[in-house]
PDB file of N, CA and C in Angstrom:
ATOM      1  N   MET Y  15      40.976   2.850  -8.358  1.00  0.00           N
ATOM      2  CA  MET Y  15      40.092   2.482  -6.935  1.00  0.00           C
ATOM      3  C   MET Y  15      38.873   2.356  -7.971  1.00  0.00           C
ATOM      4  N   SER Y  16      37.936   0.943  -7.494  1.00  0.00           N
ATOM      5  CA  SER Y  16      36.859   0.782  -7.893  1.00  0.00           C
ATOM      6  C   SER Y  16      35.855   1.616  -7.061  1.00  0.00           C
ATOM      7  N   PRO Y  17      34.850   2.002  -7.954  1.00  0.00           N
ATOM      8  CA  PRO Y  17      33.454   2.855  -7.307  1.00  0.00           C
ATOM      9  C   PRO Y  17      32.975   2.147  -5.833  1.00  0.00           C
ATOM     10  N   GLU Y  18      33.043   0.783  -6.016  1.00  0.00           N
ATOM     11  CA  GLU Y  18      32.703  -0.049  -4.896  1.00  0.00           C
ATOM     12  C   GLU Y  18      33.721   0.373  -3.414  1.00  0.00           C
ATOM     13  N   ARG Y  19      34.968   0.334  -3.801  1.00  0.00           N
ATOM     14  CA  ARG Y  19      36.055   0.905  -2.979  1.00  0.00           C
ATOM     15  C   ARG Y  19      36.262   2.013  -2.558  1.00  0.00           C
ATOM     16  N   SER Y  20      35.677   3.103  -3.321  1.00  0.00           N
ATOM     17  CA  SER Y  20      35.949   4.328  -3.025  1.00  0.00           C
ATOM     18  C   SER Y  20      35.556   5.016  -1.443  1.00  0.00           C
ATOM     19  N   PRO Y  21      36.073   5.556  -0.708  1.00  0.00           N
ATOM     20  CA  PRO Y  21      35.582   6.154   0.564  1.00  0.00           C
ATOM     21  C   PRO Y  21      34.352   6.514   0.436  1.00  0.00           C
ATOM     22  N   ALA Y  22      33.829   7.286  -0.572  1.00  0.00           N
ATOM     23  CA  ALA Y  22      32.644   8.105  -0.530  1.00  0.00           C
ATOM     24  C   ALA Y  22      31.439   7.238  -0.901  1.00  0.00           C
ATOM     25  N   VAL Y  23      31.539   6.150  -1.487  1.00  0.00           N
ATOM     26  CA  VAL Y  23      30.850   4.980  -1.737  1.00  0.00           C
ATOM     27  C   VAL Y  23      30.337   4.370  -0.166  1.00  0.00           C
ATOM     28  N   GLY Y  24      31.444   4.080   0.528  1.00  0.00           N
ATOM     29  CA  GLY Y  24      31.406   3.263   1.430  1.00  0.00           C
ATOM     30  C   GLY Y  24      31.046   4.284   2.580  1.00  0.00           C
ATOM     31  N   ALA Y  25      31.206   5.538   2.805  1.00  0.00           N
ATOM     32  CA  ALA Y  25      30.220   6.246   3.659  1.00  0.00           C
ATOM     33  C   ALA Y  25      28.715   6.196   3.483  1.00  0.00           C
ATOM     34  N   GLU Y  26      28.660   6.385   2.038  1.00  0.00           N
ATOM     35  CA  GLU Y  26      27.154   6.460   1.651  1.00  0.00           C
ATOM     36  C   GLU Y  26      26.292   5.075   2.129  1.00  0.00           C
ATOM     37  N   TRP Y  27      27.337   4.008   1.871  1.00  0.00           N
ATOM     38  CA  TRP Y  27      26.470   2.746   2.035  1.00  0.00           C
ATOM     39  C   TRP Y  27      26.616   2.467   3.794  1.00  0.00           C
ATOM     40  N   SER Y  28      27.441   2.877   4.565  1.00  0.00           N
ATOM     41  CA  SER Y  28      27.278   3.015   5.823  1.00  0.00           C
ATOM     42  C   SER Y  28      26.193   3.792   6.303  1.00  0.00           C
ATOM     43  N   HIS Y  29      26.134   4.834   5.730  1.00  0.00           N
ATOM     44  CA  HIS Y  29      24.904   5.979   6.213  1.00  0.00           C
ATOM     45  C   HIS Y  29      23.797   5.232   5.785  1.00  0.00           C
ATOM     46  N   ALA Y  30      23.556   4.612   4.710  1.00  0.00           N
ATOM     47  CA  ALA Y  30      22.112   4.015   4.136  1.00  0.00           C
ATOM     48  C   ALA Y  30      21.973   2.922   5.324  1.00  0.00           C
ATOM     49  N   TRP Y  31      22.940   2.195   5.505  1.00  0.00           N
ATOM     50  CA  TRP Y  31      22.774   1.047   6.394  1.00  0.00           C
ATOM     51  C   TRP Y  31      22.128   1.405   7.915  1.00  0.00           C
ATOM     52  N   SER Y  32      23.017   2.602   8.394  1.00  0.00           N
ATOM     53  CA  SER Y  32      22.638   3.049   9.574  1.00  0.00           C
ATOM     54  C   SER Y  32      21.026   3.435   9.738  1.00  0.00           C
ATOM     55  N   ALA Y  33      20.942   4.242   8.616  1.00  0.00           N
ATOM     56  CA  ALA Y  33      19.236   4.501   8.769  1.00  0.00           C
ATOM     57  C   ALA Y  33      18.341   3.631   8.381  1.00  0.00           C
ATOM     58  N   ALA Y  34      18.652   2.233   7.888  1.00  0.00           N
ATOM     59  CA  ALA Y  34      18.122   1.143   7.554  1.00  0.00           C
ATOM     60  C   ALA Y  34      17.926   0.212   9.036  1.00  0.00           C
ATOM     61  N   LEU Y  35      18.935   0.060   9.645  1.00  0.00           N
ATOM     62  CA  LEU Y  35      18.694   0.097  10.966  1.00  0.00           C
ATOM     63  C   LEU Y  35      17.929   1.169  12.166  1.00  0.00           C
ATOM     64  N   ASP Y  36      18.355   2.136  11.777  1.00  0.00           N
ATOM     65  CA  ASP Y  36      17.278   3.087  12.623  1.00  0.00           C
ATOM     66  C   ASP Y  36      15.860   2.819  12.484  1.00  0.00           C
ATOM     67  N   ASP Y  37      15.479   2.437  11.248  1.00  0.00           N
ATOM     68  CA  ASP Y  37      14.105   2.140  10.847  1.00  0.00           C
ATOM     69  C   ASP Y  37      13.487   0.739  11.582  1.00  0.00           C
ATOM     70  N   LEU Y  38      14.510  -0.088  11.370  1.00  0.00           N
ATOM     71  CA  LEU Y  38      14.304  -1.379  12.121  1.00  0.00           C
ATOM     72  C   LEU Y  38      13.979  -1.178  13.620  1.00  0.00           C
ATOM     73  N   GLU Y  39      15.176  -0.453  14.123  1.00  0.00           N
ATOM     74  CA  GLU Y  39      14.992  -0.616  15.533  1.00  0.00           C
ATOM     75  C   GLU Y  39      13.510   0.354  16.001  1.00  0.00           C
ATOM     76  N   LEU Y  40      13.302   1.296  15.449  1.00  0.00           N
ATOM     77  CA  LEU Y  40      12.024   2.075  15.795  1.00  0.00           C
ATOM     78  C   LEU Y  40      10.853   1.142  15.654  1.00  0.00           C
ATOM     79  N   GLU Y  41      10.852   0.228  14.718  1.00  0.00           N
ATOM     80  CA  GLU Y  41       9.792  -0.598  14.547  1.00  0.00           C
ATOM     81  C   GLU Y  41       9.628  -1.504  15.978  1.00  0.00           C
ATOM     82  N   VAL Y  42      10.681  -2.220  15.965  1.00  0.00           N
ATOM     83  CA  VAL Y  42      10.822  -2.804  17.428  1.00  0.00           C
ATOM     84  C   VAL Y  42      10.345  -2.227  18.461  1.00  0.00           C
ATOM     85  N   ASP Y  43      11.026  -0.890  18.727  1.00  0.00           N
ATOM     86  CA  ASP Y  43      10.404  -0.134  19.658  1.00  0.00           C
ATOM     87  C   ASP Y  43       9.009  -0.169  19.992  1.00  0.00           C
ATOM     88  N   ARG Y  44       8.323   0.316  18.921  1.00  0.00           N
ATOM     89  CA  ARG Y  44       7.114   0.544  18.626  1.00  0.00           C
ATOM     90  C   ARG Y  44       6.199  -0.552  19.316  1.00  0.00           C
ATOM     91  N   ALA Y  45       6.539  -1.926  18.515  1.00  0.00           N
ATOM     92  CA  ALA Y  45       5.960  -3.246  18.950  1.00  0.00           C
ATOM     93  C   ALA Y  45       6.379  -3.833  20.336  1.00  0.00           C
ATOM     94  N   GLU Y  46       7.364  -3.440  20.854  1.00  0.00           N
ATOM     95  CA  GLU Y  46       7.573  -3.733  22.390  1.00  0.00           C
ATOM     96  C   GLU Y  46       6.849  -2.675  23.047  1.00  0.00           C
ATOM     97  N   ALA Y  47       6.532  -1.265  23.027  1.00  0.00           N
ATOM     98  CA  ALA Y  47       5.579  -0.212  23.649  1.00  0.00           C
ATOM     99  C   ALA Y  47       4.261  -0.910  23.584  1.00  0.00           C
ATOM    100  N   MET Y  48       3.788  -1.635  22.518  1.00  0.00           N
ATOM    101  CA  MET Y  48       2.611  -1.946  22.235  1.00  0.00           C
ATOM    102  C   MET Y  48       2.302  -2.948  23.307  1.00  0.00           C
ATOM    103  N   LEU Y  49       3.077  -4.178  23.270  1.00  0.00           N
ATOM    104  CA  LEU Y  49       3.350  -5.206  23.952  1.00  0.00           C
ATOM    105  C   LEU Y  49       3.346  -4.723  25.414  1.00  0.00           C
ATOM    106  N   ARG Y  50       3.968  -3.845  25.913  1.00  0.00           N
ATOM    107  CA  ARG Y  50       4.008  -3.331  27.363  1.00  0.00           C
ATOM    108  C   ARG Y  50       2.443  -2.800  27.788  1.00  0.00           C
ATOM    109  N   ALA Y  51       2.165  -1.886  26.896  1.00  0.00           N
ATOM    110  CA  ALA Y  51       0.779  -0.987  27.034  1.00  0.00           C
ATOM    111  C   ALA Y  51      -0.386  -2.136  27.220  1.00  0.00           C
ATOM    112  N   ASP Y  52      -0.175  -3.233  26.731  1.00  0.00           N
ATOM    113  CA  ASP Y  52      -1.493  -4.289  26.681  1.00  0.00           C
ATOM    114  C   ASP Y  52      -2.719  -3.651  25.834  1.00  0.00           C
ATOM    115  N   ALA Y  53      -2.357  -2.651  25.154  1.00  0.00           N
ATOM    116  CA  ALA Y  53      -3.546  -1.962  24.326  1.00  0.00           C
ATOM    117  C   ALA Y  53      -2.648  -1.520  22.614  1.00  0.00           C
ATOM    118  N   LEU Y  54      -3.687  -1.709  21.816  1.00  0.00           N
ATOM    119  CA  LEU Y  54      -3.265  -1.039  20.463  1.00  0.00           C
ATOM    120  C   LEU Y  54      -3.314   0.230  20.616  1.00  0.00           C
ATOM    121  N   PRO Y  55      -2.234   0.975  20.111  1.00  0.00           N
ATOM    122  CA  PRO Y  55      -2.141   2.728  19.779  1.00  0.00           C
ATOM    123  C   PRO Y  55      -3.127   3.071  19.304  1.00  0.00           C
ATOM    124  N   ALA Y  56      -3.408   4.118  19.311  1.00  0.00           N
ATOM    125  CA  ALA Y  56      -4.472   5.038  18.664  1.00  0.00           C
ATOM    126  C   ALA Y  56      -4.112   5.210  17.370  1.00  0.00           C
ATOM    127  N   ALA Y  57      -2.737   5.770  17.024  1.00  0.00           N
ATOM    128  CA  ALA Y  57      -2.466   5.859  15.430  1.00  0.00           C
ATOM    129  C   ALA Y  57      -2.527   4.586  14.785  1.00  0.00           C
ATOM    130  N   GLY Y  58      -2.946   3.481  15.219  1.00  0.00           N
ATOM    131  CA  GLY Y  58      -2.656   2.301  14.354  1.00  0.00           C
ATOM    132  C   GLY Y  58      -1.581   1.359  14.929  1.00  0.00           C
ATOM    133  N   LEU Y  59      -1.459   0.453  14.319  1.00  0.00           N
ATOM    134  CA  LEU Y  59      -0.221  -0.580  14.241  1.00  0.00           C
ATOM    135  C   LEU Y  59       0.629  -0.071  13.664  1.00  0.00           C
ATOM    136  N   PRO Y  60       1.821  -0.734  14.150  1.00  0.00           N
ATOM    137  CA  PRO Y  60       3.348  -0.380  13.386  1.00  0.00           C
ATOM    138  C   PRO Y  60       3.387  -1.102  12.210  1.00  0.00           C
ATOM    139  N   GLY Y  61       3.865  -0.732  11.335  1.00  0.00           N
ATOM    140  CA  GLY Y  61       3.975  -1.233  10.120  1.00  0.00           C
ATOM    141  C   GLY Y  61       2.744  -1.682   9.313  1.00  0.00           C
ATOM    142  N   GLU Y  62       1.741  -0.898   9.197  1.00  0.00           N
ATOM    143  CA  GLU Y  62       0.615  -0.981   8.513  1.00  0.00           C
ATOM    144  C   GLU Y  62       0.726  -1.276   6.905  1.00  0.00           C
ATOM    145  N   THR Y  63       2.282  -0.397   6.458  1.00  0.00           N
ATOM    146  CA  THR Y  63       2.184  -0.349   5.045  1.00  0.00           C
ATOM    147  C   THR Y  63       2.890  -1.230   4.767  1.00  0.00           C
ATOM    148  N   THR Y  64       3.077  -1.720   3.408  1.00  0.00           N
ATOM    149  CA  THR Y  64       3.918  -2.895   2.958  1.00  0.00           C
ATOM    150  C   THR Y  64       5.253  -2.328   3.107  1.00  0.00           C
ATOM    151  N   TRP Y  65       6.277  -3.318   3.560  1.00  0.00           N
ATOM    152  CA  TRP Y  65       7.411  -3.133   3.658  1.00  0.00           C
ATOM    153  C   TRP Y  65       8.289  -3.482   2.483  1.00  0.00           C
ATOM    154  N   ARG Y  66       9.212  -3.116   1.867  1.00  0.00           N
ATOM    155  CA  ARG Y  66      10.077  -3.257   1.184  1.00  0.00           C
ATOM    156  C   ARG Y  66      11.303  -3.304   1.597  1.00  0.00           C
ATOM    157  N   PRO Y  67      12.284  -4.228   1.226  1.00  0.00           N
ATOM    158  CA  PRO Y  67      13.323  -4.067   1.643  1.00  0.00           C
ATOM    159  C   PRO Y  67      14.147  -3.165   0.943  1.00  0.00           C
ATOM    160  N   PRO Y  68      15.315  -2.509   1.675  1.00  0.00           N
ATOM    161  CA  PRO Y  68      15.808  -1.345   0.748  1.00  0.00           C
ATOM    162  C   PRO Y  68      17.041  -2.161  -0.127  1.00  0.00           C
ATOM    163  N   ALA Y  69      17.629  -1.746  -1.140  1.00  0.00           N
ATOM    164  CA  ALA Y  69      18.358  -2.224  -2.075  1.00  0.00           C
ATOM    165  C   ALA Y  69      19.673  -1.690  -1.397  1.00  0.00           C
ATOM    166  N   LEU Y  70      20.237  -2.887  -0.414  1.00  0.00           N
ATOM    167  CA  LEU Y  70      21.615  -2.335   0.081  1.00  0.00           C
ATOM    168  C   LEU Y  70      22.541  -3.156  -0.321  1.00  0.00           C
ATOM    169  N   PRO Y  71      23.811  -2.787  -0.370  1.00  0.00           N
ATOM    170  CA  PRO Y  71      24.917  -3.562  -0.533  1.00  0.00           C
ATOM    171  C   PRO Y  71      25.199  -4.707   0.905  1.00  0.00           C
ATOM    172  N   PRO Y  72      26.101  -5.385   0.956  1.00  0.00           N
ATOM    173  CA  PRO Y  72      26.166  -6.331   2.447  1.00  0.00           C
ATOM    174  C   PRO Y  72      26.951  -5.250   3.395  1.00  0.00           C
ATOM    175  N   ILE Y  73      26.207  -5.721   4.465  1.00  0.00           N
ATOM    176  CA  ILE Y  73      26.237  -5.061   5.746  1.00  0.00           C
ATOM    177  C   ILE Y  73      27.528  -4.449   5.933  1.00  0.00           C
ATOM    178  N   PRO Y  74      27.979  -3.550   6.322  1.00  0.00           N
ATOM    179  CA  PRO Y  74      29.336  -3.071   6.937  1.00  0.00           C
ATOM    180  C   PRO Y  74      29.927  -4.104   8.063  1.00  0.00           C
ATOM    181  N   PRO Y  75      30.891  -4.524   8.485  1.00  0.00           N
ATOM    182  CA  PRO Y  75      31.097  -5.189   9.600  1.00  0.00           C
ATOM    183  C   PRO Y  75      31.095  -4.721  10.580  1.00  0.00           C
ATOM    184  N   ASP Y  76      31.123  -3.598  10.860  1.00  0.00           N
ATOM    185  CA  ASP Y  76      30.784  -2.744  12.125  1.00  0.00           C
ATOM    186  C   ASP Y  76      29.683  -2.511  12.435  1.00  0.00           C
ATOM    187  N   MET Y  77      28.576  -3.071  11.564  1.00  0.00           N
ATOM    188  CA  MET Y  77      27.310  -2.961  12.012  1.00  0.00           C
ATOM    189  C   MET Y  77      26.418  -4.341  12.021  1.00  0.00           C
ATOM    190  N   VAL Y  78      27.254  -5.239  11.890  1.00  0.00           N
ATOM    191  CA  VAL Y  78      26.885  -6.579  12.230  1.00  0.00           C
ATOM    192  C   VAL Y  78      26.213  -6.853  13.859  1.00  0.00           C
ATOM    193  N   GLU Y  79      26.968  -6.522  14.561  1.00  0.00           N
ATOM    194  CA  GLU Y  79      26.362  -6.942  15.960  1.00  0.00           C
ATOM    195  C   GLU Y  79      25.220  -6.144  16.375  1.00  0.00           C
ATOM    196  N   ARG Y  80      25.159  -4.864  15.616  1.00  0.00           N
ATOM    197  CA  ARG Y  80      23.826  -4.161  15.805  1.00  0.00           C
ATOM    198  C   ARG Y  80      22.608  -4.706  15.243  1.00  0.00           C
ATOM    199  N   ALA Y  81      22.988  -5.154  14.285  1.00  0.00           N
ATOM    200  CA  ALA Y  81      21.915  -5.889  13.349  1.00  0.00           C
ATOM    201  C   ALA Y  81      21.701  -7.203  13.836  1.00  0.00           C
ATOM    202  N   ARG Y  82      22.396  -8.028  14.585  1.00  0.00           N
ATOM    203  CA  ARG Y  82      21.936  -8.912  15.284  1.00  0.00           C
ATOM    204  C   ARG Y  82      21.139  -8.785  16.348  1.00  0.00           C
ATOM    205  N   GLY Y  83      21.578  -7.692  17.367  1.00  0.00           N
ATOM    206  CA  GLY Y  83      20.896  -7.493  18.191  1.00  0.00           C
ATOM    207  C   GLY Y  83      19.259  -6.888  17.996  1.00  0.00           C
ATOM    208  N   ILE Y  84      19.512  -6.196  16.856  1.00  0.00           N
ATOM    209  CA  ILE Y  84      17.743  -5.802  16.412  1.00  0.00           C
ATOM    210  C   ILE Y  84      17.109  -7.262  16.102  1.00  0.00           C
ATOM    211  N   HIS Y  85      17.769  -8.006  15.406  1.00  0.00           N
ATOM    212  CA  HIS Y  85      16.944  -9.523  14.959  1.00  0.00           C
ATOM    213  C   HIS Y  85      16.776 -10.160  16.269  1.00  0.00           C
ATOM    214  N   ALA Y  86      17.574 -10.202  17.038  1.00  0.00           N
ATOM    215  CA  ALA Y  86      17.041 -10.840  18.116  1.00  0.00           C
ATOM    216  C   ALA Y  86      15.836 -10.464  18.902  1.00  0.00           C
ATOM    217  N   ARG Y  87      15.801  -8.763  19.156  1.00  0.00           N
ATOM    218  CA  ARG Y  87      14.802  -8.614  19.457  1.00  0.00           C
ATOM    219  C   ARG Y  87      13.511  -8.505  19.162  1.00  0.00           C
ATOM    220  N   GLN Y  88      13.575  -8.309  17.181  1.00  0.00           N
ATOM    221  CA  GLN Y  88      12.459  -8.940  16.381  1.00  0.00           C
ATOM    222  C   GLN Y  88      11.796 -10.330  16.860  1.00  0.00           C
ATOM    223  N   LEU Y  89      12.650 -11.378  16.994  1.00  0.00           N
ATOM    224  CA  LEU Y  89      12.350 -12.612  17.372  1.00  0.00           C
ATOM    225  C   LEU Y  89      11.574 -12.566  18.846  1.00  0.00           C
ATOM    226  N   ASP Y  90      12.159 -11.800  19.432  1.00  0.00           N
ATOM    227  CA  ASP Y  90      11.535 -11.993  20.631  1.00  0.00           C
ATOM    228  C   ASP Y  90      10.099 -11.376  20.770  1.00  0.00           C
ATOM    229  N   VAL Y  91       9.957 -10.340  20.355  1.00  0.00           N
ATOM    230  CA  VAL Y  91       8.628  -9.659  19.803  1.00  0.00           C
ATOM    231  C   VAL Y  91       7.707 -10.652  19.295  1.00  0.00           C
ATOM    232  N   ALA Y  92       8.323 -11.113  18.283  1.00  0.00           N
ATOM    233  CA  ALA Y  92       7.324 -12.112  17.433  1.00  0.00           C
ATOM    234  C   ALA Y  92       6.713 -13.243  18.366  1.00  0.00           C
ATOM    235  N   ALA Y  93       7.935 -13.751  19.225  1.00  0.00           N
ATOM    236  CA  ALA Y  93       7.250 -14.891  19.969  1.00  0.00           C
ATOM    237  C   ALA Y  93       6.418 -14.300  21.020  1.00  0.00           C
ATOM    238  N   ARG Y  94       6.458 -13.167  21.786  1.00  0.00           N
ATOM    239  CA  ARG Y  94       5.749 -12.752  22.357  1.00  0.00           C
ATOM    240  C   ARG Y  94       4.272 -12.400  22.156  1.00  0.00           C
ATOM    241  N   MET Y  95       4.253 -11.790  20.647  1.00  0.00           N
ATOM    242  CA  MET Y  95       3.163 -11.662  19.770  1.00  0.00           C
ATOM    243  C   MET Y  95       2.052 -12.829  19.678  1.00  0.00           C
ATOM    244  N   THR Y  96       2.763 -13.923  19.610  1.00  0.00           N
ATOM    245  CA  THR Y  96       2.182 -15.115  19.345  1.00  0.00           C
ATOM    246  C   THR Y  96       1.703 -15.914  20.390  1.00  0.00           C
ATOM    247  N   ARG Y  97       2.368 -15.745  21.551  1.00  0.00           N
ATOM    248  CA  ARG Y  97       1.898 -15.798  22.812  1.00  0.00           C
ATOM    249  C   ARG Y  97       0.694 -15.238  23.423  1.00  0.00           C
ATOM    250  N   ARG Y  98       0.492 -13.952  22.741  1.00  0.00           N
ATOM    251  CA  ARG Y  98      -0.518 -13.094  23.228  1.00  0.00           C
ATOM    252  C   ARG Y  98      -1.673 -13.517  22.488  1.00  0.00           C
ATOM    253  N   LEU Y  99      -1.422 -13.815  21.239  1.00  0.00           N
ATOM    254  CA  LEU Y  99      -2.659 -14.313  20.267  1.00  0.00           C
ATOM    255  C   LEU Y  99      -3.140 -15.576  20.586  1.00  0.00           C
ATOM    256  N   GLY Y 100      -2.441 -16.304  20.921  1.00  0.00           N
ATOM    257  CA  GLY Y 100      -2.803 -17.896  21.664  1.00  0.00           C
ATOM    258  C   GLY Y 100      -3.691 -17.451  22.960  1.00  0.00           C
ATOM    259  N   ASP Y 101      -3.136 -16.359  23.795  1.00  0.00           N
ATOM    260  CA  ASP Y 101      -4.039 -16.065  25.248  1.00  0.00           C
ATOM    261  C   ASP Y 101      -5.332 -15.679  24.750  1.00  0.00           C
ATOM    262  N   LEU Y 102      -5.458 -14.690  23.891  1.00  0.00           N
ATOM    263  CA  LEU Y 102      -6.508 -13.826  23.405  1.00  0.00           C
ATOM    264  C   LEU Y 102      -7.535 -14.814  23.040  1.00  0.00           C
ATOM    265  N   GLY Y 103      -7.324 -15.919  22.066  1.00  0.00           N
ATOM    266  CA  GLY Y 103      -8.152 -17.096  21.615  1.00  0.00           C
ATOM    267  C   GLY Y 103      -8.527 -17.609  22.510  1.00  0.00           C
ATOM    268  N   ARG Y 104      -7.788 -18.103  23.723  1.00  0.00           N
ATOM    269  CA  ARG Y 104      -8.525 -18.925  24.633  1.00  0.00           C
ATOM    270  C   ARG Y 104      -9.371 -18.014  25.956  1.00  0.00           C
ATOM    271  N   GLN Y 105      -9.005 -16.825  25.807  1.00  0.00           N
ATOM    272  CA  GLN Y 105      -9.908 -15.726  26.801  1.00  0.00           C
ATOM    273  C   GLN Y 105     -11.175 -15.611  25.937  1.00  0.00           C
ATOM    274  N   SER Y 106     -11.116 -15.552  24.553  1.00  0.00           N
ATOM    275  CA  SER Y 106     -12.316 -15.532  23.564  1.00  0.00           C
ATOM    276  C   SER Y 106     -13.283 -16.635  24.010  1.00  0.00           C
ATOM    277  N   ALA Y 107     -12.625 -18.040  23.972  1.00  0.00           N
ATOM    278  CA  ALA Y 107     -13.515 -19.071  23.874  1.00  0.00           C
ATOM    279  C   ALA Y 107     -13.844 -19.079  25.552  1.00  0.00           C
ATOM    280  N   LEU Y 108     -13.800 -18.489  26.378  1.00  0.00           N
ATOM    281  CA  LEU Y 108     -13.843 -18.669  27.653  1.00  0.00           C
ATOM    282  C   LEU Y 108     -15.022 -17.675  27.861  1.00  0.00           C
ATOM    283  N   THR Y 109     -14.909 -16.467  27.188  1.00  0.00           N
ATOM    284  CA  THR Y 109     -15.983 -15.275  27.281  1.00  0.00           C
ATOM    285  C   THR Y 109     -17.184 -15.995  26.722  1.00  0.00           C
ATOM    286  N   ASP Y 110     -17.256 -16.801  25.393  1.00  0.00           N
ATOM    287  CA  ASP Y 110     -18.183 -17.281  25.016  1.00  0.00           C
ATOM    288  C   ASP Y 110     -19.141 -18.443  25.733  1.00  0.00           C
ATOM    289  N   ARG Y 111     -18.084 -19.416  26.491  1.00  0.00           N
ATOM    290  CA  ARG Y 111     -18.900 -20.208  27.542  1.00  0.00           C
ATOM    291  C   ARG Y 111     -19.558 -19.440  28.536  1.00  0.00           C
ATOM    292  N   ILE Y 112     -18.803 -18.354  28.998  1.00  0.00           N
ATOM    293  CA  ILE Y 112     -19.185 -17.452  30.243  1.00  0.00           C
ATOM    294  C   ILE Y 112     -21.034 -17.005  29.796  1.00  0.00           C
ATOM    295  N   GLU Y 113     -20.614 -16.424  28.665  1.00  0.00           N
ATOM    296  CA  GLU Y 113     -21.925 -15.456  28.278  1.00  0.00           C
ATOM    297  C   GLU Y 113     -23.085 -16.656  28.030  1.00  0.00           C
ATOM    298  N   THR Y 114     -22.732 -18.030  27.265  1.00  0.00           N
ATOM    299  CA  THR Y 114     -24.067 -18.599  26.630  1.00  0.00           C
ATOM    300  C   THR Y 114     -23.983 -19.611  27.710  1.00  0.00           C
ATOM    301  N   GLY Y 115     -23.190 -20.162  28.490  1.00  0.00           N
ATOM    302  CA  GLY Y 115     -23.174 -21.452  29.217  1.00  0.00           C
ATOM    303  C   GLY Y 115     -22.833 -22.561  28.621  1.00  0.00           C
ATOM    304  N   ARG Y 116     -22.457 -22.496  27.380  1.00  0.00           N
ATOM    305  CA  ARG Y 116     -22.079 -23.591  26.722  1.00  0.00           C
ATOM    306  C   ARG Y 116     -20.949 -23.577  25.679  1.00  0.00           C
ATOM    307  N   VAL Y 117     -20.437 -24.433  25.439  1.00  0.00           N
ATOM    308  CA  VAL Y 117     -19.208 -24.449  24.504  1.00  0.00           C
ATOM    309  C   VAL Y 117     -19.516 -24.315  23.020  1.00  0.00           C
ATOM    310  N   ARG Y 118     -18.927 -23.455  22.286  1.00  0.00           N
ATOM    311  CA  ARG Y 118     -18.927 -23.226  20.854  1.00  0.00           C
ATOM    312  C   ARG Y 118     -19.699 -24.426  20.214  1.00  0.00           C
ATOM    313  N   PRO Y 119     -20.266 -24.558  19.265  1.00  0.00           N
ATOM    314  CA  PRO Y 119     -20.565 -25.765  18.328  1.00  0.00           C
ATOM    315  C   PRO Y 119     -19.441 -25.950  17.431  1.00  0.00           C
ATOM    316  N   ARG Y 120     -19.046 -27.320  17.502  1.00  0.00           N
ATOM    317  CA  ARG Y 120     -17.922 -27.515  16.366  1.00  0.00           C
ATOM    318  C   ARG Y 120     -18.380 -28.619  15.509  1.00  0.00           C
ATOM    319  N   ALA Y 121     -17.642 -28.652  14.312  1.00  0.00           N
ATOM    320  CA  ALA Y 121     -17.803 -29.504  13.429  1.00  0.00           C
ATOM    321  C   ALA Y 121     -17.857 -30.917  13.631  1.00  0.00           C
ATOM    322  N   GLN Y 122     -18.918 -31.892  13.469  1.00  0.00           N
ATOM    323  CA  GLN Y 122     -18.819 -33.050  13.852  1.00  0.00           C
ATOM    324  C   GLN Y 122     -18.701 -34.149  12.474  1.00  0.00           C
ATOM    325  N   LEU Y 123     -17.559 -34.968  12.896  1.00  0.00           N
ATOM    326  CA  LEU Y 123     -17.555 -35.823  11.224  1.00  0.00           C
ATOM    327  C   LEU Y 123     -18.042 -37.124  11.649  1.00  0.00           C
ATOM    328  N   VAL Y 124     -18.831 -37.914  10.789  1.00  0.00           N
ATOM    329  CA  VAL Y 124     -19.481 -38.911  11.121  1.00  0.00           C
ATOM    330  C   VAL Y 124     -18.972 -40.019  10.009  1.00  0.00           C
ATOM    331  N   ASP Y 125     -18.487 -41.001  10.612  1.00  0.00           N
ATOM    332  CA  ASP Y 125     -18.075 -42.287   9.608  1.00  0.00           C
ATOM    333  C   ASP Y 125     -19.151 -42.915   9.368  1.00  0.00           C
ATOM    334  N   ARG Y 126     -19.475 -42.902   7.922  1.00  0.00           N
ATOM    335  CA  ARG Y 126     -20.520 -43.599   7.536  1.00  0.00           C
ATOM    336  C   ARG Y 126     -20.477 -44.869   6.863  1.00  0.00           C
ATOM    337  N   ALA Y 127     -18.913 -45.407   7.040  1.00  0.00           N
ATOM    338  CA  ALA Y 127     -18.357 -46.803   6.936  1.00  0.00           C
ATOM    339  C   ALA Y 127     -18.736 -47.414   7.936  1.00  0.00           C
ATOM    340  N   CYS Y 128     -19.011 -46.896   9.086  1.00  0.00           N
ATOM    341  CA  CYS Y 128     -19.326 -47.993  10.462  1.00  0.00           C
ATOM    342  C   CYS Y 128     -20.625 -48.479  10.580  1.00  0.00           C
TER     343      CYS Y 128
END
């Protein structure tokens, strides 16, 4: 029996994948909680350290659905964060106009050929 096919190695890989998915799920949970709270946590943003993908073999078939569910949640959180950033930009521009009574100056391009 090859080392890749041995039950001990298979169990180790399964455990490693389970731990990696647990970590990903925890990060998604934190990001979702931050979005629900509408404020940054006092402890800082989740995932502030550089993430390095674990050196794992292909995912075991019995964990594929869980991984897909986590991935779908990650995509949802990313879309919601993108919308939130757009909202914050619009709110900031509105606040600037309210405080100063004028629109922020923008660069003007002059076509000297005309």
